[in-house]
């Protein structure tokens, strides 16, 4: 999981479906939250789950319409830029554009429709 500089994980919103890759996750799911100041980026897991990340208690409400896709959400204490990942393998963190990341592991920066790897 992605963590802030204090080691806290973020509040999140996750659709209960899989995505073929991180680019699709970015373009079809999390990119639409880019104009929300509390949006911090997203995680993409080996299980092909896409999780949009937000500052503590700032995730948008989960849609509850019968026509809306199914979502799960949760709250955690993360705040500010994505800083690192937990030591558990299987998740890649992608920070929102403009984040200042101190690279502690392999990170990527989402820039609209393109993903750039920072080593």
PDB file of C-alpha atoms in Angstrom:
ATOM      1  CA  UNK A   1       0.000   0.000   0.000  1.00  0.00           C
ATOM      2  CA  UNK A   2       1.043   3.601  -0.561  1.00  0.00           C
ATOM      3  CA  UNK A   3       2.077   5.687   2.430  1.00  0.00           C
ATOM      4  CA  UNK A   4       2.634   9.340   3.260  1.00  0.00           C
ATOM      5  CA  UNK A   5       5.848  10.655   4.844  1.00  0.00           C
ATOM      6  CA  UNK A   6       4.624   9.492   8.294  1.00  0.00           C
ATOM      7  CA  UNK A   7       3.971   5.916   7.131  1.00  0.00           C
ATOM      8  CA  UNK A   8       0.185   6.367   7.121  1.00  0.00           C
ATOM      9  CA  UNK A   9      -1.961   4.863   4.373  1.00  0.00           C
ATOM     10  CA  UNK A  10      -4.547   6.942   2.522  1.00  0.00           C
ATOM     11  CA  UNK A  11      -8.327   7.058   2.434  1.00  0.00           C
ATOM     12  CA  UNK A  12      -9.453   5.310  -0.732  1.00  0.00           C
ATOM     13  CA  UNK A  13     -12.127   4.559  -3.258  1.00  0.00           C
ATOM     14  CA  UNK A  14     -11.963   1.274  -5.191  1.00  0.00           C
ATOM     15  CA  UNK A  15     -14.300  -0.117  -7.821  1.00  0.00           C
ATOM     16  CA  UNK A  16     -15.125  -3.786  -7.243  1.00  0.00           C
ATOM     17  CA  UNK A  17     -13.793  -4.920 -10.600  1.00  0.00           C
ATOM     18  CA  UNK A  18     -10.402  -5.564 -12.155  1.00  0.00           C
ATOM     19  CA  UNK A  19      -8.556  -3.444 -14.712  1.00  0.00           C
ATOM     20  CA  UNK A  20      -6.232  -4.834 -17.401  1.00  0.00           C
ATOM     21  CA  UNK A  21      -3.327  -2.522 -16.532  1.00  0.00           C
ATOM     22  CA  UNK A  22      -2.259   0.623 -14.648  1.00  0.00           C
ATOM     23  CA  UNK A  23      -2.840   2.889 -17.653  1.00  0.00           C
ATOM     24  CA  UNK A  24      -6.480   1.809 -17.896  1.00  0.00           C
ATOM     25  CA  UNK A  25      -6.842   2.275 -14.139  1.00  0.00           C
ATOM     26  CA  UNK A  26      -5.532   5.821 -14.487  1.00  0.00           C
ATOM     27  CA  UNK A  27      -7.518   6.806 -17.573  1.00  0.00           C
ATOM     28  CA  UNK A  28     -10.833   5.098 -16.855  1.00  0.00           C
ATOM     29  CA  UNK A  29     -11.031   5.458 -13.095  1.00  0.00           C
ATOM     30  CA  UNK A  30      -8.758   7.717 -11.065  1.00  0.00           C
ATOM     31  CA  UNK A  31      -7.909  10.452 -13.559  1.00  0.00           C
ATOM     32  CA  UNK A  32     -11.385  11.954 -13.090  1.00  0.00           C
ATOM     33  CA  UNK A  33     -10.468  12.856  -9.499  1.00  0.00           C
ATOM     34  CA  UNK A  34      -7.430  14.883 -10.599  1.00  0.00           C
ATOM     35  CA  UNK A  35      -9.129  18.217  -9.944  1.00  0.00           C
ATOM     36  CA  UNK A  36      -9.886  17.321  -6.305  1.00  0.00           C
ATOM     37  CA  UNK A  37      -7.157  18.843  -4.122  1.00  0.00           C
ATOM     38  CA  UNK A  38      -7.161  15.852  -1.768  1.00  0.00           C
ATOM     39  CA  UNK A  39      -6.489  13.328  -4.605  1.00  0.00           C
ATOM     40  CA  UNK A  40      -3.004  11.873  -4.126  1.00  0.00           C
ATOM     41  CA  UNK A  41      -2.699   9.204  -6.818  1.00  0.00           C
ATOM     42  CA  UNK A  42      -3.558   5.542  -7.144  1.00  0.00           C
ATOM     43  CA  UNK A  43      -2.392   2.015  -6.432  1.00  0.00           C
ATOM     44  CA  UNK A  44      -2.452  -0.797  -8.941  1.00  0.00           C
ATOM     45  CA  UNK A  45      -2.061  -4.307  -7.566  1.00  0.00           C
ATOM     46  CA  UNK A  46      -0.953  -7.637  -9.003  1.00  0.00           C
ATOM     47  CA  UNK A  47      -4.608  -8.645  -8.529  1.00  0.00           C
ATOM     48  CA  UNK A  48      -5.417  -5.927 -11.111  1.00  0.00           C
ATOM     49  CA  UNK A  49      -7.285  -3.807  -8.562  1.00  0.00           C
ATOM     50  CA  UNK A  50      -7.345  -0.044  -9.007  1.00  0.00           C
ATOM     51  CA  UNK A  51      -7.496   2.057  -5.837  1.00  0.00           C
ATOM     52  CA  UNK A  52      -7.774   5.870  -5.960  1.00  0.00           C
ATOM     53  CA  UNK A  53      -6.041   7.555  -2.995  1.00  0.00           C
ATOM     54  CA  UNK A  54      -7.091  10.655  -1.036  1.00  0.00           C
ATOM     55  CA  UNK A  55      -6.029  12.614   2.047  1.00  0.00           C
ATOM     56  CA  UNK A  56      -7.534  11.521   5.359  1.00  0.00           C
ATOM     57  CA  UNK A  57     -11.361  11.582   5.246  1.00  0.00           C
ATOM     58  CA  UNK A  58     -11.415  13.375   1.864  1.00  0.00           C
ATOM     59  CA  UNK A  59     -12.469  10.542  -0.485  1.00  0.00           C
ATOM     60  CA  UNK A  60     -15.591  11.434  -2.473  1.00  0.00           C
ATOM     61  CA  UNK A  61     -18.830   9.744  -1.386  1.00  0.00           C
ATOM     62  CA  UNK A  62     -19.351   6.230  -2.696  1.00  0.00           C
ATOM     63  CA  UNK A  63     -22.124   6.325  -5.332  1.00  0.00           C
ATOM     64  CA  UNK A  64     -25.166   4.388  -4.164  1.00  0.00           C
ATOM     65  CA  UNK A  65     -27.286   4.479  -7.305  1.00  0.00           C
ATOM     66  CA  UNK A  66     -28.410   1.155  -8.776  1.00  0.00           C
ATOM     67  CA  UNK A  67     -26.911   2.351 -12.074  1.00  0.00           C
ATOM     68  CA  UNK A  68     -23.528   3.266 -10.557  1.00  0.00           C
ATOM     69  CA  UNK A  69     -20.688   0.741 -10.467  1.00  0.00           C
ATOM     70  CA  UNK A  70     -20.044  -0.993  -7.159  1.00  0.00           C
ATOM     71  CA  UNK A  71     -17.389   0.680  -5.018  1.00  0.00           C
ATOM     72  CA  UNK A  72     -15.768   0.078  -1.679  1.00  0.00           C
ATOM     73  CA  UNK A  73     -14.122   2.831   0.310  1.00  0.00           C
ATOM     74  CA  UNK A  74     -12.225   3.305   3.497  1.00  0.00           C
ATOM     75  CA  UNK A  75     -10.590   5.956   5.603  1.00  0.00           C
ATOM     76  CA  UNK A  76      -7.048   6.098   6.901  1.00  0.00           C
ATOM     77  CA  UNK A  77      -4.682   8.759   8.222  1.00  0.00           C
ATOM     78  CA  UNK A  78      -2.554   9.482   5.134  1.00  0.00           C
ATOM     79  CA  UNK A  79      -2.113  13.120   4.153  1.00  0.00           C
ATOM     80  CA  UNK A  80       0.029  14.895   1.580  1.00  0.00           C
ATOM     81  CA  UNK A  81       2.238  13.507  -1.145  1.00  0.00           C
ATOM     82  CA  UNK A  82       2.783   9.783  -1.692  1.00  0.00           C
ATOM     83  CA  UNK A  83       6.140   9.044  -0.096  1.00  0.00           C
ATOM     84  CA  UNK A  84       6.718   5.292  -0.089  1.00  0.00           C
ATOM     85  CA  UNK A  85       5.139   1.857  -0.192  1.00  0.00           C
ATOM     86  CA  UNK A  86       4.730  -0.704   2.549  1.00  0.00           C
ATOM     87  CA  UNK A  87       7.185  -3.578   2.552  1.00  0.00           C
ATOM     88  CA  UNK A  88       4.493  -5.942   1.265  1.00  0.00           C
ATOM     89  CA  UNK A  89       5.041  -6.701  -2.440  1.00  0.00           C
ATOM     90  CA  UNK A  90       2.300  -6.647  -5.057  1.00  0.00           C
ATOM     91  CA  UNK A  91       1.256  -3.005  -5.266  1.00  0.00           C
ATOM     92  CA  UNK A  92       2.690  -0.173  -7.336  1.00  0.00           C
ATOM     93  CA  UNK A  93       2.050   3.416  -6.256  1.00  0.00           C
ATOM     94  CA  UNK A  94       1.400   6.175  -8.771  1.00  0.00           C
ATOM     95  CA  UNK A  95       1.479   9.742  -7.483  1.00  0.00           C
ATOM     96  CA  UNK A  96      -0.737  12.503  -8.807  1.00  0.00           C
ATOM     97  CA  UNK A  97       0.942  15.065 -11.101  1.00  0.00           C
ATOM     98  CA  UNK A  98       2.842  17.761  -9.255  1.00  0.00           C
ATOM     99  CA  UNK A  99       3.671  15.595  -6.244  1.00  0.00           C
ATOM    100  CA  UNK A 100       7.142  15.877  -4.820  1.00  0.00           C
ATOM    101  CA  UNK A 101       8.277  12.333  -4.212  1.00  0.00           C
ATOM    102  CA  UNK A 102      11.464  11.274  -2.495  1.00  0.00           C
ATOM    103  CA  UNK A 103      12.151   8.023  -4.269  1.00  0.00           C
ATOM    104  CA  UNK A 104      12.528   5.193  -1.771  1.00  0.00           C
ATOM    105  CA  UNK A 105      11.358   2.448  -4.150  1.00  0.00           C
ATOM    106  CA  UNK A 106      10.276   2.263  -7.770  1.00  0.00           C
ATOM    107  CA  UNK A 107       7.562   4.908  -8.214  1.00  0.00           C
ATOM    108  CA  UNK A 108       5.746   6.214 -11.203  1.00  0.00           C
ATOM    109  CA  UNK A 109       4.276   9.571 -11.981  1.00  0.00           C
ATOM    110  CA  UNK A 110       0.918   9.801 -13.683  1.00  0.00           C
ATOM    111  CA  UNK A 111       0.763  12.484 -16.323  1.00  0.00           C
ATOM    112  CA  UNK A 112      -2.639  12.533 -18.012  1.00  0.00           C
ATOM    113  CA  UNK A 113      -2.619   9.498 -20.315  1.00  0.00           C
ATOM    114  CA  UNK A 114       1.048   8.572 -19.984  1.00  0.00           C
ATOM    115  CA  UNK A 115       2.902   6.894 -17.149  1.00  0.00           C
ATOM    116  CA  UNK A 116       6.576   7.671 -16.630  1.00  0.00           C
ATOM    117  CA  UNK A 117       8.744   5.445 -14.481  1.00  0.00           C
ATOM    118  CA  UNK A 118      11.125   7.189 -12.074  1.00  0.00           C
ATOM    119  CA  UNK A 119      14.043   5.072 -10.985  1.00  0.00           C
TER     120      UNK A 119
END
